[in-house]
Short mmCIF file of C-alpha atoms and ligand atoms in Angstrom, two decimals:
data_model
loop_
_atom_site.label_atom_id
_atom_site.label_comp_id
_atom_site.label_asym_id
_atom_site.label_seq_id
_atom_site.Cartn_x
_atom_site.Cartn_y
_atom_site.Cartn_z
CA MET V 1 194.94 102.51 166.65
CA ARG V 2 195.69 101.95 162.97
CA ASN V 3 195.85 105.12 160.94
CA THR V 4 193.42 103.98 158.23
CA ARG V 5 189.77 104.31 159.04
CA LYS V 6 187.95 101.36 157.48
CA ILE V 7 184.20 100.89 157.17
CA VAL V 8 182.32 97.92 155.75
CA LEU V 9 178.78 98.76 154.65
CA VAL V 10 176.33 95.88 154.34
CA GLY V 11 173.23 96.79 152.33
CA THR V 12 173.83 99.12 149.41
CA GLY V 13 170.22 100.26 148.99
CA LEU V 14 168.94 103.81 149.34
CA VAL V 15 169.93 104.26 152.99
CA GLY V 16 173.29 102.53 152.65
CA MET V 17 174.31 104.54 149.62
CA SER V 18 173.14 107.86 151.11
CA PHE V 19 175.44 107.04 154.03
CA ALA V 20 178.26 106.13 151.63
CA TYR V 21 177.75 109.36 149.66
CA ALA V 22 177.87 111.40 152.89
CA LEU V 23 181.09 109.59 153.91
CA LEU V 24 182.68 110.42 150.56
CA ASN V 25 181.68 114.08 150.66
CA GLN V 26 182.83 114.51 154.25
CA SER V 27 186.05 112.45 153.80
CA THR V 28 185.04 110.52 156.91
CA CYS V 29 187.01 107.33 156.24
CA ASP V 30 189.95 106.02 154.20
CA GLU V 31 188.55 102.68 153.08
CA LEU V 32 184.95 101.78 152.30
CA VAL V 33 183.90 98.24 151.43
CA LEU V 34 180.44 97.66 149.95
CA ILE V 35 178.61 94.35 150.47
CA ASP V 36 175.13 93.41 149.30
CA ILE V 37 173.36 90.12 148.59
CA ASP V 38 173.04 91.63 145.11
CA LYS V 39 176.76 91.65 144.30
CA LYS V 40 176.26 93.35 140.97
CA ARG V 41 174.53 96.24 142.70
CA ALA V 42 177.39 96.66 145.20
CA MET V 43 179.88 96.61 142.32
CA GLY V 44 177.93 99.22 140.34
CA GLU V 45 177.64 101.47 143.40
CA ALA V 46 181.40 101.20 144.05
CA MET V 47 182.12 102.18 140.45
CA ASP V 48 179.72 105.12 140.60
CA LEU V 49 181.21 106.47 143.85
CA ASN V 50 184.78 105.98 142.58
CA HIS V 51 183.98 108.11 139.53
CA GLY V 52 183.08 110.97 141.88
CA LEU V 53 186.38 110.74 143.77
CA ALA V 54 188.17 113.15 141.43
CA PHE V 55 185.66 115.86 142.41
CA SER V 56 185.97 115.31 146.15
CA GLY V 57 188.79 116.18 148.49
CA SER V 58 188.86 112.54 149.50
CA HIS V 59 191.36 109.77 148.77
CA MET V 60 189.04 106.99 149.83
CA LYS V 61 189.60 103.46 148.63
CA ILE V 62 186.13 102.19 147.66
CA TYR V 63 185.37 98.67 146.44
CA ALA V 64 182.76 95.90 146.46
CA GLY V 65 184.00 93.24 148.83
CA GLU V 66 183.32 90.11 150.83
CA TYR V 67 182.70 89.35 154.50
CA ASN V 68 186.36 88.47 155.08
CA ASP V 69 187.09 92.18 154.42
CA CYS V 70 185.50 92.85 157.84
CA ALA V 71 188.66 91.48 159.52
CA GLY V 72 190.46 94.80 159.83
CA ALA V 73 187.39 97.05 159.78
CA ASP V 74 186.76 99.66 162.48
CA ILE V 75 183.02 99.81 161.78
CA VAL V 76 180.54 97.46 160.13
CA ALA V 77 177.41 99.43 159.24
CA ILE V 78 174.27 97.44 158.45
CA CYS V 79 171.52 98.95 156.29
CA ALA V 80 170.36 95.65 154.75
CA GLY V 81 166.80 94.57 155.12
CA VAL V 82 163.80 93.04 153.46
CA ALA V 83 160.53 94.88 152.89
CA GLN V 84 157.18 93.84 154.35
CA LYS V 85 155.24 91.46 152.06
CA PRO V 86 151.52 92.12 151.53
CA GLY V 87 149.61 90.58 154.44
CA GLU V 88 152.79 89.88 156.43
CA SER V 89 152.63 90.70 160.13
CA ARG V 90 155.15 92.95 161.83
CA VAL V 91 156.47 90.00 163.83
CA ASP V 92 156.85 87.80 160.72
CA LEU V 93 158.81 90.59 159.05
CA LEU V 94 160.93 90.90 162.17
CA GLN V 95 161.67 87.19 162.13
CA ARG V 96 162.66 87.36 158.46
CA ASN V 97 164.93 90.33 159.13
CA THR V 98 166.45 88.44 162.07
CA GLU V 99 167.37 85.64 159.64
CA VAL V 100 168.86 88.24 157.25
CA PHE V 101 170.93 89.58 160.15
CA ARG V 102 172.09 86.10 161.10
CA SER V 103 173.30 85.59 157.51
CA ILE V 104 175.29 88.83 157.84
CA ILE V 105 176.58 88.81 161.42
CA ASP V 106 177.82 85.22 161.47
CA PRO V 107 180.30 85.73 158.58
CA VAL V 108 181.27 89.18 159.93
CA MET V 109 182.25 87.57 163.26
CA GLU V 110 183.96 84.62 161.53
CA SER V 111 186.21 87.15 159.75
CA GLY V 112 187.71 88.09 163.15
CA PHE V 113 185.98 91.51 163.20
CA GLY V 114 186.78 93.40 166.40
CA GLY V 115 185.24 96.81 165.76
CA ILE V 116 181.90 98.57 166.23
CA PHE V 117 178.55 97.64 164.69
CA LEU V 118 176.35 100.53 163.56
CA ILE V 119 172.79 99.47 162.73
CA ALA V 120 170.18 101.43 160.73
CA THR V 121 167.79 98.67 159.59
CA ASN V 122 164.27 99.01 161.04
CA PRO V 123 162.87 98.43 163.56
CA VAL V 124 166.27 99.74 164.53
CA ASP V 125 166.14 99.23 168.31
CA ILE V 126 165.20 95.57 167.83
CA MET V 127 167.72 94.92 165.05
CA THR V 128 170.45 96.44 167.24
CA TYR V 129 169.45 94.12 170.08
CA VAL V 130 169.46 91.18 167.65
CA THR V 131 172.96 92.16 166.45
CA GLN V 132 174.30 92.20 170.00
CA LYS V 133 172.70 88.84 170.80
CA ILE V 134 173.94 87.11 167.62
CA SER V 135 177.45 88.59 167.73
CA GLY V 136 177.84 88.31 171.51
CA ILE V 137 180.18 91.32 171.55
CA ASP V 138 180.33 94.02 174.20
CA PRO V 139 177.03 95.98 173.99
CA LYS V 140 179.03 99.23 174.08
CA ARG V 141 180.29 98.32 170.61
CA VAL V 142 176.84 97.69 169.15
CA ILE V 143 175.09 100.96 168.33
CA GLY V 144 171.78 101.66 166.64
CA THR V 145 170.91 104.94 164.92
CA GLY V 146 168.06 105.14 167.49
CA THR V 147 166.40 108.54 167.61
CA THR V 148 169.32 110.53 166.18
CA LEU V 149 167.35 111.36 163.03
CA ASP V 150 164.19 112.15 165.03
CA THR V 151 166.25 114.43 167.27
CA ALA V 152 167.69 116.19 164.22
CA ARG V 153 164.16 116.66 162.87
CA LEU V 154 163.04 118.06 166.25
CA ARG V 155 165.93 120.52 166.42
CA TYR V 156 165.29 121.60 162.83
CA MET V 157 161.57 122.21 163.49
CA LEU V 158 162.21 124.04 166.78
CA GLY V 159 164.89 126.17 165.13
CA ASP V 160 162.37 127.08 162.46
CA TYR V 161 159.62 127.84 165.04
CA PHE V 162 161.80 130.06 167.23
CA SER V 163 163.83 131.42 164.27
CA VAL V 164 167.15 130.36 165.78
CA ASP V 165 169.99 128.15 164.59
CA PRO V 166 169.00 124.48 165.32
CA ARG V 167 172.49 124.01 166.76
CA ASN V 168 171.42 126.25 169.65
CA ILE V 169 168.43 124.04 170.40
CA HIS V 170 169.14 121.32 172.96
CA ALA V 171 166.25 118.88 172.93
CA TYR V 172 165.91 115.15 172.39
CA VAL V 173 163.55 112.54 171.07
CA MET V 174 163.85 109.44 173.26
CA GLY V 175 162.72 105.81 173.40
CA GLU V 176 161.76 103.64 170.44
CA HIS V 177 162.50 104.97 166.95
CA GLY V 178 158.81 104.76 166.09
CA GLU V 179 155.30 105.23 167.37
CA THR V 180 156.08 105.25 171.15
CA GLU V 181 158.97 107.76 170.94
CA PHE V 182 158.53 110.96 172.96
CA VAL V 183 160.06 114.37 173.64
CA PRO V 184 160.92 115.11 177.29
CA TRP V 185 159.96 118.78 177.08
CA SER V 186 161.12 119.47 180.65
CA GLN V 187 164.65 118.92 179.30
CA ALA V 188 164.36 121.06 176.15
CA LEU V 189 166.46 124.22 176.03
CA LEU V 190 166.98 127.14 173.66
CA ALA V 191 170.52 128.21 174.43
CA THR V 192 170.29 127.69 178.23
CA LYS V 193 166.64 128.82 178.53
CA PRO V 194 164.02 126.10 179.14
CA ILE V 195 161.69 126.04 176.14
CA LEU V 196 158.57 125.59 178.31
CA SER V 197 159.46 128.75 180.31
CA LEU V 198 160.08 130.59 177.06
CA CYS V 199 156.58 129.63 175.87
CA GLU V 200 154.95 130.64 179.17
CA GLU V 201 156.71 134.00 179.29
CA SER V 202 156.24 134.91 175.63
CA GLY V 203 152.77 136.47 175.98
CA HIS V 204 151.13 134.06 173.48
CA ARG V 205 153.85 134.51 170.89
CA TYR V 206 154.91 130.90 171.49
CA CYS V 207 152.79 128.24 173.16
CA CYS V 208 153.13 124.77 174.69
CA GLN V 209 150.41 123.33 172.40
CA ASP V 210 152.66 124.14 169.45
CA MET V 211 155.39 122.03 171.11
CA GLU V 212 153.02 119.05 171.17
CA LYS V 213 152.24 119.59 167.50
CA ILE V 214 155.96 119.68 166.73
CA SER V 215 156.54 116.35 168.50
CA GLN V 216 153.69 114.83 166.44
CA ASP V 217 155.17 116.28 163.23
CA VAL V 218 158.54 114.73 164.12
CA LYS V 219 156.85 111.35 164.69
CA ASN V 220 154.94 111.57 161.40
CA ALA V 221 157.83 112.94 159.33
CA ALA V 222 158.98 109.58 157.93
CA GLN V 223 155.43 108.65 156.88
CA LYS V 224 154.96 112.00 155.19
CA ILE V 225 158.22 111.64 153.25
CA ILE V 226 157.35 108.05 152.29
CA GLU V 227 153.95 109.21 150.97
CA ALA V 228 155.69 111.85 148.88
CA LYS V 229 158.78 109.97 147.60
CA LYS V 230 158.38 106.34 148.73
CA ALA V 231 161.37 106.18 151.10
CA THR V 232 163.57 108.26 153.39
CA TYR V 233 167.33 108.08 153.08
CA TYR V 234 169.35 111.34 152.98
CA GLY V 235 168.61 112.30 156.58
CA ILE V 236 169.45 108.87 157.99
CA GLY V 237 172.57 108.66 155.80
CA MET V 238 173.78 111.97 157.26
CA ALA V 239 172.89 110.84 160.80
CA MET V 240 175.01 107.71 160.31
CA ALA V 241 177.92 109.76 158.98
CA ARG V 242 177.63 111.98 162.08
CA ILE V 243 177.83 108.95 164.40
CA VAL V 244 180.87 107.66 162.49
CA ARG V 245 182.59 111.06 162.86
CA ALA V 246 181.98 110.92 166.62
CA ILE V 247 183.57 107.45 166.71
CA PHE V 248 186.63 108.16 164.55
CA GLY V 249 187.21 111.56 166.17
CA ASN V 250 186.81 110.03 169.66
CA GLU V 251 184.54 113.04 170.24
CA SER V 252 182.53 111.87 173.26
CA SER V 253 179.61 113.63 171.59
CA ILE V 254 176.13 113.25 173.02
CA LEU V 255 173.88 111.60 170.45
CA THR V 256 170.53 109.86 170.93
CA VAL V 257 171.71 106.57 169.50
CA SER V 258 170.11 103.27 170.48
CA SER V 259 172.06 101.99 173.50
CA LEU V 260 171.58 98.95 175.71
CA LEU V 261 170.01 100.09 178.97
CA ASN V 262 171.44 98.56 182.09
CA GLY V 263 169.44 100.16 184.90
CA GLU V 264 169.39 103.66 183.35
CA TYR V 265 165.86 105.12 183.30
CA GLY V 266 164.84 102.05 185.35
CA GLN V 267 165.19 99.85 182.23
CA ASN V 268 167.06 96.64 181.52
CA ASN V 269 167.66 94.31 178.59
CA VAL V 270 166.42 96.72 175.94
CA TYR V 271 168.04 98.95 173.32
CA ALA V 272 166.40 102.39 173.04
CA GLY V 273 167.25 105.93 171.96
CA VAL V 274 168.83 107.80 174.89
CA PRO V 275 171.43 110.58 175.08
CA SER V 276 174.67 108.60 174.91
CA ILE V 277 178.35 109.52 174.90
CA VAL V 278 179.79 108.33 171.58
CA GLY V 279 183.52 107.95 171.02
CA ARG V 280 186.29 105.68 169.74
CA ASN V 281 185.16 102.69 171.81
CA GLY V 282 181.48 103.06 171.02
CA ILE V 283 179.14 104.00 173.87
CA GLY V 284 181.16 105.61 176.65
CA GLY V 285 178.14 106.21 178.89
CA ILE V 286 174.49 107.18 179.04
CA ILE V 287 173.24 110.52 180.34
CA SER V 288 170.39 110.05 182.82
CA LEU V 289 168.17 113.09 182.39
CA SER V 290 165.88 114.19 185.22
CA LEU V 291 162.59 113.22 183.62
CA THR V 292 159.25 114.27 185.09
CA ARG V 293 156.98 111.46 186.27
CA GLU V 294 154.88 111.76 183.10
CA GLU V 295 157.99 111.58 180.90
CA GLN V 296 159.29 108.57 182.82
CA GLU V 297 155.94 106.84 182.20
CA LYS V 298 156.37 107.45 178.47
CA MET V 299 159.87 105.96 178.66
CA ASP V 300 158.52 102.91 180.54
CA LYS V 301 155.80 102.44 177.92
CA SER V 302 158.23 102.73 175.02
CA CYS V 303 160.71 100.23 176.52
CA GLU V 304 157.89 97.86 177.47
CA PHE V 305 156.72 97.90 173.85
CA LEU V 306 160.25 97.11 172.62
CA ARG V 307 160.70 94.29 175.14
CA GLY V 308 157.38 92.84 173.94
CA LEU V 309 158.70 92.68 170.36
CA ILE V 310 161.93 91.05 171.53
CA LYS V 311 159.85 88.42 173.32
CA ASP V 312 157.69 87.87 170.22
CA ILE V 313 160.67 87.10 167.97
CA GLY V 314 162.12 84.79 170.63
CA ILE V 315 165.74 85.85 170.04
CA ASN V 316 166.63 85.25 173.71
CA LYS V 317 165.74 81.57 173.39
CA GLN V 318 168.11 80.92 170.46
P1 NAD H 1 166.56 99.13 150.14
O1 NAD H 1 165.57 98.07 149.80
O2 NAD H 1 166.83 100.23 149.18
O3 NAD H 1 167.97 98.43 150.49
C1 NAD H 1 168.10 97.25 151.20
C2 NAD H 1 169.32 96.54 150.68
O4 NAD H 1 169.57 95.40 151.51
C3 NAD H 1 169.17 96.02 149.23
O5 NAD H 1 170.23 96.49 148.44
C4 NAD H 1 169.19 94.50 149.39
O6 NAD H 1 169.76 93.83 148.28
C5 NAD H 1 170.05 94.36 150.66
N1 NAD H 1 169.90 93.07 151.31
C6 NAD H 1 168.75 92.36 151.55
N2 NAD H 1 169.04 91.19 152.13
C7 NAD H 1 170.39 91.14 152.28
C8 NAD H 1 171.29 90.19 152.82
N3 NAD H 1 170.84 89.03 153.32
N4 NAD H 1 172.60 90.48 152.80
C9 NAD H 1 173.06 91.64 152.28
N5 NAD H 1 172.26 92.57 151.75
C10 NAD H 1 170.93 92.34 151.75
O7 NAD H 1 166.09 99.70 151.55
P2 NAD H 1 166.52 101.12 152.20
O8 NAD H 1 165.52 102.16 151.80
O9 NAD H 1 167.96 101.36 151.93
O10 NAD H 1 166.27 100.83 153.74
C11 NAD H 1 167.13 99.96 154.46
C12 NAD H 1 166.69 99.86 155.91
O11 NAD H 1 166.89 101.13 156.56
C13 NAD H 1 165.20 99.53 156.08
O12 NAD H 1 165.05 98.60 157.13
C14 NAD H 1 164.59 100.87 156.47
O13 NAD H 1 163.40 100.73 157.20
C15 NAD H 1 165.72 101.43 157.31
N6 NAD H 1 165.66 102.88 157.62
C16 NAD H 1 166.03 103.24 158.86
C17 NAD H 1 165.95 104.57 159.24
C18 NAD H 1 166.35 104.93 160.66
O14 NAD H 1 166.11 106.05 161.15
N7 NAD H 1 167.00 104.03 161.36
C19 NAD H 1 165.51 105.56 158.34
C20 NAD H 1 165.18 105.15 157.05
C21 NAD H 1 165.22 103.79 156.70
#
């Protein structure tokens, strides 16, 4: 392994730059290349970040670059995307974003890139699948942010509800990053105590109905933030920086990134948010939780929905 940690970020909008800002503040890499279709924007962002370097403990080399800079990169992170036009269907938007991804991934691969793709563009599970299909690289090296942010939101809300440090909450949001995502409550723990048992034994202090409300609040969080400030970006930027730390540190950390399922949870040919082992080579494995029958049905429904979208955009036929 080389001793410089190099990241190329494609898409220097709100999400991309929140990620870049988190990388700078956490000294997560040594070299950061910014690429955007709007070259002037990427240049301005590089200047702005560089002017903060003196106040950080970091010695990062930051510059606006080109796709041939991907050659020696460890990670190419994609946060580029186009917004939905009025009257445009979800599938039309998906097809347009697929074309955007083709215009990015082809030159990345032509550069000789041999690292890991990290995808944040929505719908993230589909765009991660598209990235793997277009690039043709080992699926273990194509990672989507999946439900990492949703899981962070869940742990934050549960920590608040039970008045404990969210780091002592072990619970996941799984499936699609979107409407069909779900929380397998049978697998949720506070320290090593099952949360459902805690609710049942608490004498009405805590209750299972509140857990359902929390999973709804997690699902609606993005919409609520968008209503208030038009977009969400800090949380996802921090989630991406966390995934990058797991990769560079070869941590084998368990994160609910979007991984390609190959028989796990009875699913195939779909990327979805599942607890995955993340390290230097990307996805080192997937943890198969013991879901209840009801939870497994939710997983089936979520993956079915994602496979339907993949079929609609026809990426497999190209
Ligand atoms: P934004 O509009 O601020 O930024 C998008 C950037 O992509 C722009 O700078 C644009 O110039 C660039 N771009 C467009 N086409 C390009 C191309 N062909 N090549 C290179 N760059 C191109 O949007 P944003 O708020 O930063 O959001 C980016 C994406 O992240 C969206 O798809 C959004 O839905 C998604 N997102 C994901 C999560 C998650 O949990 N995964 C959370 C929040 C947002």
